[in-house]
Amino acid sequence: MFGVHETKMTTAPVLFLTSGDLIADRRYLWAMDHLTLGDLAGAAEVLLQAIEIAPEFATAWFALGTIRDKQGDWSAAIAAFQKARDADKDDYHGARLQLARLGADETTPDMTATYVRRLFDQHAPRFDDSLLNRLAYSAPQKLLAAVTAAAGGKLRLGSMLDLGCGTGLGGAAFRPLVDWLVGVDLSPAMIARAAAKGLYDRLVTAELKEALDDEIAARANYHLVLAADVFVYVNDLGPIVNAIAQVVAPEGVVAFTVETHSGAGVKLLPTLRYAHGESYIRGVLAGAGLASAHLAPASIRSERGIPIDSLVVVARTSTVTRRPASSLS
Ligand SMILES: C[S@@+](CC[C@H](N)C(=O)[O-])C[C@H]1O[C@@H](n2cnc3c(N)ncnc32)[C@H](O)[C@@H]1O
């Protein structure tokens, strides 16, 4: 799935940020040729030559870290990932996540917008096929069932905000029930695919919190705010859920999925996605003035044929102090 950096050692990694030096870039491509032939040692040697020419070459450092990791040389992998991180503060490659995975970083780092955008721009062409035909993806259907049950079996929605809408799989499930559908995603390639399906009344290419801040400023009130399989890319859900609570209509509903774990708090999984504990989710909802109407274990997709532990969550505003739903977009 879309989390682990899958640099296959028999094919060249598609990640690339130029070093700014033509010769170093060419060495990198030469190293990728070695990888294509399965020659890890040869690739590492040529990467070291590229790095000698361009010491701040983040892509080469990251590729070297990935090779050392595959070779089982953890301390060399950590050293290379640290160089990649230091050379690129936007963390295009995800070096900070790799360092956390290898236990070299004590904190659980946030994913940068640059990293998530790159990840999904890269996967967009095969996203629907992977999710629907290989990963048994069912978050939209499980959320639809949970939201319908919470509404007492009848569902008609004036407006819906689909956060992290991706290619529109969630939008497609809810569209027949919604008059006005808005989608937000930071990946232009995912948004382009959602647009091609003609499902949304409005699509916004933006980071979640920034988009929500704009919605708050516009005094938007949505009957449903959905986030299907999106919060696995968000470490601290507090600020996002607080912002969501400000754009839900008084009788409105918030529905989302998370990957979960049996402990407390947030964990970065080996897959490089976050898992949020149930008590953490309950705390975040309460902190935002939301009451859970449904919070149940489920599996929304599989990973190498194994169902992953998830929660399907439906929440409502728990106070009557919200302004009326005057503007539904
Ligand atoms: C696994 S896909 C799910 C897409 C869609 N909700 C679905 O059910 O198919 C996660 C999506 O969330 C988006 N995303 C992740 N973090 C985001 C953020 N901080 N801001 C905006 N979009 C984000 C990604 O670009 C990606 O399209």
PDB file of N, CA and C in Angstrom, residues 51-147:
ATOM      1  N   ILE A  51      28.055  11.346  -4.658  1.00  0.00           N
ATOM      2  CA  ILE A  51      28.031  12.135  -3.420  1.00  0.00           C
ATOM      3  C   ILE A  51      29.346  12.893  -3.229  1.00  0.00           C
ATOM      4  N   GLU A  52      30.419  12.295  -3.694  1.00  0.00           N
ATOM      5  CA  GLU A  52      31.711  12.978  -3.602  1.00  0.00           C
ATOM      6  C   GLU A  52      31.687  14.263  -4.440  1.00  0.00           C
ATOM      7  N   ILE A  53      31.026  14.195  -5.598  1.00  0.00           N
ATOM      8  CA  ILE A  53      30.922  15.378  -6.472  1.00  0.00           C
ATOM      9  C   ILE A  53      29.928  16.385  -5.886  1.00  0.00           C
ATOM     10  N   ALA A  54      28.787  15.872  -5.362  1.00  0.00           N
ATOM     11  CA  ALA A  54      27.723  16.748  -4.849  1.00  0.00           C
ATOM     12  C   ALA A  54      27.339  16.277  -3.449  1.00  0.00           C
ATOM     13  N   PRO A  55      28.031  16.760  -2.421  1.00  0.00           N
ATOM     14  CA  PRO A  55      27.833  16.236  -1.058  1.00  0.00           C
ATOM     15  C   PRO A  55      26.416  16.451  -0.489  1.00  0.00           C
ATOM     16  N   GLU A  56      25.658  17.410  -1.071  1.00  0.00           N
ATOM     17  CA  GLU A  56      24.299  17.654  -0.558  1.00  0.00           C
ATOM     18  C   GLU A  56      23.237  16.982  -1.435  1.00  0.00           C
ATOM     19  N   PHE A  57      23.590  15.950  -2.165  1.00  0.00           N
ATOM     20  CA  PHE A  57      22.711  15.292  -3.129  1.00  0.00           C
ATOM     21  C   PHE A  57      21.745  14.363  -2.361  1.00  0.00           C
ATOM     22  N   ALA A  58      20.597  14.911  -1.952  1.00  0.00           N
ATOM     23  CA  ALA A  58      19.666  14.183  -1.071  1.00  0.00           C
ATOM     24  C   ALA A  58      19.187  12.874  -1.700  1.00  0.00           C
ATOM     25  N   THR A  59      18.891  12.900  -3.003  1.00  0.00           N
ATOM     26  CA  THR A  59      18.382  11.689  -3.659  1.00  0.00           C
ATOM     27  C   THR A  59      19.413  10.566  -3.618  1.00  0.00           C
ATOM     28  N   ALA A  60      20.679  10.918  -3.830  1.00  0.00           N
ATOM     29  CA  ALA A  60      21.727   9.892  -3.799  1.00  0.00           C
ATOM     30  C   ALA A  60      21.907   9.350  -2.377  1.00  0.00           C
ATOM     31  N   TRP A  61      21.868  10.258  -1.393  1.00  0.00           N
ATOM     32  CA  TRP A  61      21.979   9.790  -0.001  1.00  0.00           C
ATOM     33  C   TRP A  61      20.821   8.853   0.343  1.00  0.00           C
ATOM     34  N   PHE A  62      19.620   9.234  -0.102  1.00  0.00           N
ATOM     35  CA  PHE A  62      18.454   8.409   0.225  1.00  0.00           C
ATOM     36  C   PHE A  62      18.573   7.028  -0.424  1.00  0.00           C
ATOM     37  N   ALA A  63      18.989   7.012  -1.695  1.00  0.00           N
ATOM     38  CA  ALA A  63      19.156   5.717  -2.384  1.00  0.00           C
ATOM     39  C   ALA A  63      20.223   4.876  -1.688  1.00  0.00           C
ATOM     40  N   LEU A  64      21.296   5.531  -1.245  1.00  0.00           N
ATOM     41  CA  LEU A  64      22.354   4.806  -0.540  1.00  0.00           C
ATOM     42  C   LEU A  64      21.815   4.227   0.774  1.00  0.00           C
ATOM     43  N   GLY A  65      21.007   5.035   1.496  1.00  0.00           N
ATOM     44  CA  GLY A  65      20.399   4.545   2.743  1.00  0.00           C
ATOM     45  C   GLY A  65      19.529   3.325   2.484  1.00  0.00           C
ATOM     46  N   THR A  66      18.763   3.366   1.402  1.00  0.00           N
ATOM     47  CA  THR A  66      17.873   2.250   1.073  1.00  0.00           C
ATOM     48  C   THR A  66      18.682   0.990   0.764  1.00  0.00           C
ATOM     49  N   ILE A  67      19.793   1.161   0.047  1.00  0.00           N
ATOM     50  CA  ILE A  67      20.650   0.009  -0.280  1.00  0.00           C
ATOM     51  C   ILE A  67      21.282  -0.568   0.991  1.00  0.00           C
ATOM     52  N   ARG A  68      21.823   0.320   1.843  1.00  0.00           N
ATOM     53  CA  ARG A  68      22.457  -0.163   3.086  1.00  0.00           C
ATOM     54  C   ARG A  68      21.430  -0.884   3.964  1.00  0.00           C
ATOM     55  N   ASP A  69      20.214  -0.375   3.973  1.00  0.00           N
ATOM     56  CA  ASP A  69      19.128  -1.010   4.724  1.00  0.00           C
ATOM     57  C   ASP A  69      18.901  -2.424   4.184  1.00  0.00           C
ATOM     58  N   LYS A  70      18.799  -2.543   2.871  1.00  0.00           N
ATOM     59  CA  LYS A  70      18.597  -3.863   2.237  1.00  0.00           C
ATOM     60  C   LYS A  70      19.763  -4.797   2.533  1.00  0.00           C
ATOM     61  N   GLN A  71      20.968  -4.223   2.633  1.00  0.00           N
ATOM     62  CA  GLN A  71      22.159  -5.052   2.901  1.00  0.00           C
ATOM     63  C   GLN A  71      22.283  -5.422   4.380  1.00  0.00           C
ATOM     64  N   GLY A  72      21.385  -4.832   5.222  1.00  0.00           N
ATOM     65  CA  GLY A  72      21.427  -5.129   6.655  1.00  0.00           C
ATOM     66  C   GLY A  72      22.469  -4.329   7.410  1.00  0.00           C
ATOM     67  N   ASP A  73      23.025  -3.291   6.768  1.00  0.00           N
ATOM     68  CA  ASP A  73      24.033  -2.451   7.431  1.00  0.00           C
ATOM     69  C   ASP A  73      23.305  -1.234   8.022  1.00  0.00           C
ATOM     70  N   TRP A  74      22.683  -1.444   9.205  1.00  0.00           N
ATOM     71  CA  TRP A  74      21.769  -0.438   9.763  1.00  0.00           C
ATOM     72  C   TRP A  74      22.475   0.884  10.074  1.00  0.00           C
ATOM     73  N   SER A  75      23.691   0.806  10.635  1.00  0.00           N
ATOM     74  CA  SER A  75      24.334   2.078  11.020  1.00  0.00           C
ATOM     75  C   SER A  75      24.695   2.895   9.779  1.00  0.00           C
ATOM     76  N   ALA A  76      25.113   2.225   8.679  1.00  0.00           N
ATOM     77  CA  ALA A  76      25.386   2.962   7.436  1.00  0.00           C
ATOM     78  C   ALA A  76      24.080   3.493   6.843  1.00  0.00           C
ATOM     79  N   ALA A  77      22.993   2.721   6.974  1.00  0.00           N
ATOM     80  CA  ALA A  77      21.691   3.170   6.469  1.00  0.00           C
ATOM     81  C   ALA A  77      21.261   4.430   7.223  1.00  0.00           C
ATOM     82  N   ILE A  78      21.382   4.387   8.555  1.00  0.00           N
ATOM     83  CA  ILE A  78      20.988   5.548   9.371  1.00  0.00           C
ATOM     84  C   ILE A  78      21.822   6.773   8.993  1.00  0.00           C
ATOM     85  N   ALA A  79      23.131   6.575   8.849  1.00  0.00           N
ATOM     86  CA  ALA A  79      24.003   7.709   8.504  1.00  0.00           C
ATOM     87  C   ALA A  79      23.593   8.314   7.161  1.00  0.00           C
ATOM     88  N   ALA A  80      23.267   7.477   6.183  1.00  0.00           N
ATOM     89  CA  ALA A  80      22.880   7.984   4.860  1.00  0.00           C
ATOM     90  C   ALA A  80      21.522   8.681   4.919  1.00  0.00           C
ATOM     91  N   PHE A  81      20.573   8.105   5.641  1.00  0.00           N
ATOM     92  CA  PHE A  81      19.256   8.750   5.749  1.00  0.00           C
ATOM     93  C   PHE A  81      19.379  10.096   6.487  1.00  0.00           C
ATOM     94  N   GLN A  82      20.268  10.160   7.470  1.00  0.00           N
ATOM     95  CA  GLN A  82      20.473  11.447   8.165  1.00  0.00           C
ATOM     96  C   GLN A  82      20.994  12.505   7.201  1.00  0.00           C
ATOM     97  N   LYS A  83      21.904  12.115   6.315  1.00  0.00           N
ATOM     98  CA  LYS A  83      22.420  13.051   5.307  1.00  0.00           C
ATOM     99  C   LYS A  83      21.294  13.493   4.374  1.00  0.00           C
ATOM    100  N   ALA A  84      20.456  12.530   3.960  1.00  0.00           N
ATOM    101  CA  ALA A  84      19.326  12.861   3.068  1.00  0.00           C
ATOM    102  C   ALA A  84      18.381  13.840   3.765  1.00  0.00           C
ATOM    103  N   ARG A  85      18.092  13.577   5.035  1.00  0.00           N
ATOM    104  CA  ARG A  85      17.214  14.477   5.807  1.00  0.00           C
ATOM    105  C   ARG A  85      17.827  15.869   5.915  1.00  0.00           C
ATOM    106  N   ASP A  86      19.106  15.934   6.243  1.00  0.00           N
ATOM    107  CA  ASP A  86      19.744  17.236   6.445  1.00  0.00           C
ATOM    108  C   ASP A  86      19.842  18.028   5.149  1.00  0.00           C
ATOM    109  N   ALA A  87      19.929  17.305   4.018  1.00  0.00           N
ATOM    110  CA  ALA A  87      20.081  17.996   2.726  1.00  0.00           C
ATOM    111  C   ALA A  87      18.747  18.458   2.151  1.00  0.00           C
ATOM    112  N   ASP A  88      17.621  17.994   2.719  1.00  0.00           N
ATOM    113  CA  ASP A  88      16.311  18.354   2.152  1.00  0.00           C
ATOM    114  C   ASP A  88      15.305  18.547   3.267  1.00  0.00           C
ATOM    115  N   LYS A  89      15.120  19.806   3.679  1.00  0.00           N
ATOM    116  CA  LYS A  89      14.250  20.055   4.837  1.00  0.00           C
ATOM    117  C   LYS A  89      12.776  19.727   4.545  1.00  0.00           C
ATOM    118  N   ASP A  90      12.388  19.699   3.266  1.00  0.00           N
ATOM    119  CA  ASP A  90      11.002  19.343   2.933  1.00  0.00           C
ATOM    120  C   ASP A  90      10.768  17.835   2.938  1.00  0.00           C
ATOM    121  N   ASP A  91      11.833  17.085   3.077  1.00  0.00           N
ATOM    122  CA  ASP A  91      11.777  15.622   3.192  1.00  0.00           C
ATOM    123  C   ASP A  91      10.958  14.974   2.075  1.00  0.00           C
ATOM    124  N   TYR A  92      11.280  15.341   0.861  1.00  0.00           N
ATOM    125  CA  TYR A  92      10.638  14.778  -0.333  1.00  0.00           C
ATOM    126  C   TYR A  92      10.678  13.251  -0.321  1.00  0.00           C
ATOM    127  N   HIS A  93      11.791  12.686   0.130  1.00  0.00           N
ATOM    128  CA  HIS A  93      11.970  11.236   0.044  1.00  0.00           C
ATOM    129  C   HIS A  93      11.383  10.474   1.235  1.00  0.00           C
ATOM    130  N   GLY A  94      11.188  11.161   2.362  1.00  0.00           N
ATOM    131  CA  GLY A  94      10.708  10.473   3.564  1.00  0.00           C
ATOM    132  C   GLY A  94      11.844   9.940   4.429  1.00  0.00           C
ATOM    133  N   ALA A  95      12.999  10.602   4.404  1.00  0.00           N
ATOM    134  CA  ALA A  95      14.142  10.128   5.196  1.00  0.00           C
ATOM    135  C   ALA A  95      13.834  10.165   6.695  1.00  0.00           C
ATOM    136  N   ARG A  96      13.066  11.164   7.135  1.00  0.00           N
ATOM    137  CA  ARG A  96      12.755  11.247   8.575  1.00  0.00           C
ATOM    138  C   ARG A  96      11.922  10.047   9.017  1.00  0.00           C
ATOM    139  N   LEU A  97      11.035   9.604   8.143  1.00  0.00           N
ATOM    140  CA  LEU A  97      10.212   8.429   8.480  1.00  0.00           C
ATOM    141  C   LEU A  97      11.072   7.172   8.526  1.00  0.00           C
ATOM    142  N   GLN A  98      12.019   7.073   7.583  1.00  0.00           N
ATOM    143  CA  GLN A  98      12.912   5.911   7.577  1.00  0.00           C
ATOM    144  C   GLN A  98      13.757   5.885   8.856  1.00  0.00           C
ATOM    145  N   LEU A  99      14.192   7.071   9.299  1.00  0.00           N
ATOM    146  CA  LEU A  99      14.998   7.133  10.530  1.00  0.00           C
ATOM    147  C   LEU A  99      14.175   6.688  11.734  1.00  0.00           C
ATOM    148  N   ALA A 100      12.910   7.118  11.775  1.00  0.00           N
ATOM    149  CA  ALA A 100      12.045   6.687  12.879  1.00  0.00           C
ATOM    150  C   ALA A 100      11.829   5.176  12.816  1.00  0.00           C
ATOM    151  N   ARG A 101      11.624   4.652  11.607  1.00  0.00           N
ATOM    152  CA  ARG A 101      11.421   3.200  11.443  1.00  0.00           C
ATOM    153  C   ARG A 101      12.634   2.416  11.926  1.00  0.00           C
ATOM    154  N   LEU A 102      13.833   2.963  11.683  1.00  0.00           N
ATOM    155  CA  LEU A 102      15.066   2.270  12.090  1.00  0.00           C
ATOM    156  C   LEU A 102      15.428   2.546  13.551  1.00  0.00           C
ATOM    157  N   GLY A 103      14.575   3.313  14.242  1.00  0.00           N
ATOM    158  CA  GLY A 103      14.806   3.569  15.663  1.00  0.00           C
ATOM    159  C   GLY A 103      15.865   4.625  15.921  1.00  0.00           C
ATOM    160  N   ALA A 104      16.176   5.428  14.899  1.00  0.00           N
ATOM    161  CA  ALA A 104      17.227   6.435  15.059  1.00  0.00           C
ATOM    162  C   ALA A 104      16.643   7.791  15.436  1.00  0.00           C
ATOM    163  N   ASP A 105      15.326   7.871  15.493  1.00  0.00           N
ATOM    164  CA  ASP A 105      14.672   9.127  15.829  1.00  0.00           C
ATOM    165  C   ASP A 105      13.649   8.793  16.902  1.00  0.00           C
ATOM    166  N   GLU A 106      13.784   9.415  18.090  1.00  0.00           N
ATOM    167  CA  GLU A 106      12.917   9.016  19.201  1.00  0.00           C
ATOM    168  C   GLU A 106      11.488   9.494  19.035  1.00  0.00           C
ATOM    169  N   THR A 107      11.302  10.576  18.328  1.00  0.00           N
ATOM    170  CA  THR A 107       9.950  11.106  18.198  1.00  0.00           C
ATOM    171  C   THR A 107       9.257  10.446  17.011  1.00  0.00           C
ATOM    172  N   THR A 108       7.962  10.649  16.903  1.00  0.00           N
ATOM    173  CA  THR A 108       7.204  10.196  15.739  1.00  0.00           C
ATOM    174  C   THR A 108       7.092  11.397  14.816  1.00  0.00           C
ATOM    175  N   PRO A 109       7.879  11.444  13.743  1.00  0.00           N
ATOM    176  CA  PRO A 109       7.877  12.660  12.928  1.00  0.00           C
ATOM    177  C   PRO A 109       6.586  12.819  12.130  1.00  0.00           C
ATOM    178  N   ASP A 110       6.212  14.060  11.868  1.00  0.00           N
ATOM    179  CA  ASP A 110       5.094  14.327  10.962  1.00  0.00           C
ATOM    180  C   ASP A 110       5.543  14.007   9.544  1.00  0.00           C
ATOM    181  N   MET A 111       4.583  13.714   8.678  1.00  0.00           N
ATOM    182  CA  MET A 111       4.904  13.617   7.252  1.00  0.00           C
ATOM    183  C   MET A 111       4.821  15.020   6.666  1.00  0.00           C
ATOM    184  N   THR A 112       5.783  15.398   5.857  1.00  0.00           N
ATOM    185  CA  THR A 112       5.687  16.720   5.237  1.00  0.00           C
ATOM    186  C   THR A 112       4.692  16.653   4.081  1.00  0.00           C
ATOM    187  N   ALA A 113       4.107  17.817   3.757  1.00  0.00           N
ATOM    188  CA  ALA A 113       3.189  17.884   2.610  1.00  0.00           C
ATOM    189  C   ALA A 113       3.922  17.482   1.333  1.00  0.00           C
ATOM    190  N   THR A 114       5.186  17.869   1.242  1.00  0.00           N
ATOM    191  CA  THR A 114       5.993  17.517   0.062  1.00  0.00           C
ATOM    192  C   THR A 114       6.083  16.000  -0.102  1.00  0.00           C
ATOM    193  N   TYR A 115       6.304  15.311   1.014  1.00  0.00           N
ATOM    194  CA  TYR A 115       6.421  13.845   0.975  1.00  0.00           C
ATOM    195  C   TYR A 115       5.091  13.202   0.542  1.00  0.00           C
ATOM    196  N   VAL A 116       3.978  13.634   1.179  1.00  0.00           N
ATOM    197  CA  VAL A 116       2.673  13.011   0.874  1.00  0.00           C
ATOM    198  C   VAL A 116       2.274  13.314  -0.578  1.00  0.00           C
ATOM    199  N   ARG A 117       2.503  14.549  -1.012  1.00  0.00           N
ATOM    200  CA  ARG A 117       2.173  14.921  -2.399  1.00  0.00           C
ATOM    201  C   ARG A 117       2.959  14.052  -3.375  1.00  0.00           C
ATOM    202  N   ARG A 118       4.245  13.904  -3.120  1.00  0.00           N
ATOM    203  CA  ARG A 118       5.094  13.081  -4.000  1.00  0.00           C
ATOM    204  C   ARG A 118       4.606  11.637  -4.017  1.00  0.00           C
ATOM    205  N   LEU A 119       4.287  11.121  -2.819  1.00  0.00           N
ATOM    206  CA  LEU A 119       3.850   9.718  -2.705  1.00  0.00           C
ATOM    207  C   LEU A 119       2.608   9.474  -3.566  1.00  0.00           C
ATOM    208  N   PHE A 120       1.619  10.370  -3.453  1.00  0.00           N
ATOM    209  CA  PHE A 120       0.355  10.125  -4.160  1.00  0.00           C
ATOM    210  C   PHE A 120       0.399  10.573  -5.616  1.00  0.00           C
ATOM    211  N   ASP A 121       1.183  11.592  -5.932  1.00  0.00           N
ATOM    212  CA  ASP A 121       1.368  11.911  -7.360  1.00  0.00           C
ATOM    213  C   ASP A 121       1.964  10.701  -8.073  1.00  0.00           C
ATOM    214  N   GLN A 122       2.854  10.031  -7.393  1.00  0.00           N
ATOM    215  CA  GLN A 122       3.539   8.875  -7.961  1.00  0.00           C
ATOM    216  C   GLN A 122       2.595   7.669  -8.112  1.00  0.00           C
ATOM    217  N   HIS A 123       1.701   7.486  -7.134  1.00  0.00           N
ATOM    218  CA  HIS A 123       0.838   6.307  -7.153  1.00  0.00           C
ATOM    219  C   HIS A 123      -0.495   6.525  -7.865  1.00  0.00           C
ATOM    220  N   ALA A 124      -0.816   7.770  -8.189  1.00  0.00           N
ATOM    221  CA  ALA A 124      -2.136   8.070  -8.743  1.00  0.00           C
ATOM    222  C   ALA A 124      -2.502   7.199  -9.953  1.00  0.00           C
ATOM    223  N   PRO A 125      -1.590   6.963 -10.914  1.00  0.00           N
ATOM    224  CA  PRO A 125      -1.996   6.197 -12.103  1.00  0.00           C
ATOM    225  C   PRO A 125      -2.472   4.778 -11.781  1.00  0.00           C
ATOM    226  N   ARG A 126      -1.970   4.182 -10.698  1.00  0.00           N
ATOM    227  CA  ARG A 126      -2.404   2.809 -10.406  1.00  0.00           C
ATOM    228  C   ARG A 126      -3.219   2.707  -9.117  1.00  0.00           C
ATOM    229  N   PHE A 127      -3.626   3.857  -8.579  1.00  0.00           N
ATOM    230  CA  PHE A 127      -4.311   3.869  -7.280  1.00  0.00           C
ATOM    231  C   PHE A 127      -5.617   3.057  -7.297  1.00  0.00           C
ATOM    232  N   ASP A 128      -6.521   3.366  -8.203  1.00  0.00           N
ATOM    233  CA  ASP A 128      -7.837   2.700  -8.202  1.00  0.00           C
ATOM    234  C   ASP A 128      -7.678   1.202  -8.412  1.00  0.00           C
ATOM    235  N   ASP A 129      -6.819   0.834  -9.337  1.00  0.00           N
ATOM    236  CA  ASP A 129      -6.622  -0.593  -9.611  1.00  0.00           C
ATOM    237  C   ASP A 129      -6.096  -1.306  -8.361  1.00  0.00           C
ATOM    238  N   SER A 130      -5.088  -0.701  -7.675  1.00  0.00           N
ATOM    239  CA  SER A 130      -4.533  -1.329  -6.466  1.00  0.00           C
ATOM    240  C   SER A 130      -5.592  -1.478  -5.389  1.00  0.00           C
ATOM    241  N   LEU A 131      -6.279  -0.365  -5.117  1.00  0.00           N
ATOM    242  CA  LEU A 131      -7.231  -0.378  -4.002  1.00  0.00           C
ATOM    243  C   LEU A 131      -8.393  -1.330  -4.255  1.00  0.00           C
ATOM    244  N   LEU A 132      -8.926  -1.278  -5.462  1.00  0.00           N
ATOM    245  CA  LEU A 132     -10.150  -2.030  -5.726  1.00  0.00           C
ATOM    246  C   LEU A 132      -9.875  -3.485  -6.082  1.00  0.00           C
ATOM    247  N   ASN A 133      -8.787  -3.749  -6.814  1.00  0.00           N
ATOM    248  CA  ASN A 133      -8.578  -5.117  -7.312  1.00  0.00           C
ATOM    249  C   ASN A 133      -7.571  -5.925  -6.510  1.00  0.00           C
ATOM    250  N   ARG A 134      -6.736  -5.241  -5.698  1.00  0.00           N
ATOM    251  CA  ARG A 134      -5.702  -6.005  -4.976  1.00  0.00           C
ATOM    252  C   ARG A 134      -5.815  -5.885  -3.468  1.00  0.00           C
ATOM    253  N   LEU A 135      -6.351  -4.766  -2.969  1.00  0.00           N
ATOM    254  CA  LEU A 135      -6.280  -4.520  -1.524  1.00  0.00           C
ATOM    255  C   LEU A 135      -7.631  -4.614  -0.816  1.00  0.00           C
ATOM    256  N   ALA A 136      -8.657  -5.062  -1.528  1.00  0.00           N
ATOM    257  CA  ALA A 136      -9.985  -5.244  -0.926  1.00  0.00           C
ATOM    258  C   ALA A 136     -10.415  -3.995  -0.156  1.00  0.00           C
ATOM    259  N   TYR A 137     -10.265  -2.839  -0.785  1.00  0.00           N
ATOM    260  CA  TYR A 137     -10.552  -1.569  -0.106  1.00  0.00           C
ATOM    261  C   TYR A 137     -12.055  -1.370   0.067  1.00  0.00           C
ATOM    262  N   SER A 138     -12.489  -1.127   1.304  1.00  0.00           N
ATOM    263  CA  SER A 138     -13.929  -1.010   1.555  1.00  0.00           C
ATOM    264  C   SER A 138     -14.274   0.150   2.475  1.00  0.00           C
ATOM    265  N   ALA A 139     -13.341   1.095   2.690  1.00  0.00           N
ATOM    266  CA  ALA A 139     -13.634   2.203   3.613  1.00  0.00           C
ATOM    267  C   ALA A 139     -14.883   2.986   3.188  1.00  0.00           C
ATOM    268  N   PRO A 140     -15.036   3.363   1.913  1.00  0.00           N
ATOM    269  CA  PRO A 140     -16.226   4.141   1.546  1.00  0.00           C
ATOM    270  C   PRO A 140     -17.525   3.406   1.880  1.00  0.00           C
ATOM    271  N   GLN A 141     -17.579   2.113   1.575  1.00  0.00           N
ATOM    272  CA  GLN A 141     -18.809   1.339   1.831  1.00  0.00           C
ATOM    273  C   GLN A 141     -19.052   1.196   3.332  1.00  0.00           C
ATOM    274  N   LYS A 142     -17.976   0.989   4.119  1.00  0.00           N
ATOM    275  CA  LYS A 142     -18.161   0.827   5.573  1.00  0.00           C
ATOM    276  C   LYS A 142     -18.574   2.159   6.197  1.00  0.00           C
ATOM    277  N   LEU A 143     -18.014   3.252   5.693  1.00  0.00           N
ATOM    278  CA  LEU A 143     -18.405   4.567   6.220  1.00  0.00           C
ATOM    279  C   LEU A 143     -19.856   4.875   5.844  1.00  0.00           C
ATOM    280  N   LEU A 144     -20.224   4.541   4.615  1.00  0.00           N
ATOM    281  CA  LEU A 144     -21.609   4.798   4.181  1.00  0.00           C
ATOM    282  C   LEU A 144     -22.586   4.023   5.063  1.00  0.00           C
ATOM    283  N   ALA A 145     -22.275   2.761   5.346  1.00  0.00           N
ATOM    284  CA  ALA A 145     -23.163   1.958   6.193  1.00  0.00           C
ATOM    285  C   ALA A 145     -23.245   2.554   7.599  1.00  0.00           C
ATOM    286  N   ALA A 146     -22.098   2.995   8.142  1.00  0.00           N
ATOM    287  CA  ALA A 146     -22.083   3.533   9.512  1.00  0.00           C
ATOM    288  C   ALA A 146     -22.814   4.870   9.589  1.00  0.00           C
ATOM    289  N   VAL A 147     -22.628   5.721   8.578  1.00  0.00           N
ATOM    290  CA  VAL A 147     -23.305   7.026   8.581  1.00  0.00           C
ATOM    291  C   VAL A 147     -24.809   6.820   8.408  1.00  0.00           C
TER     292      VAL A 147
END
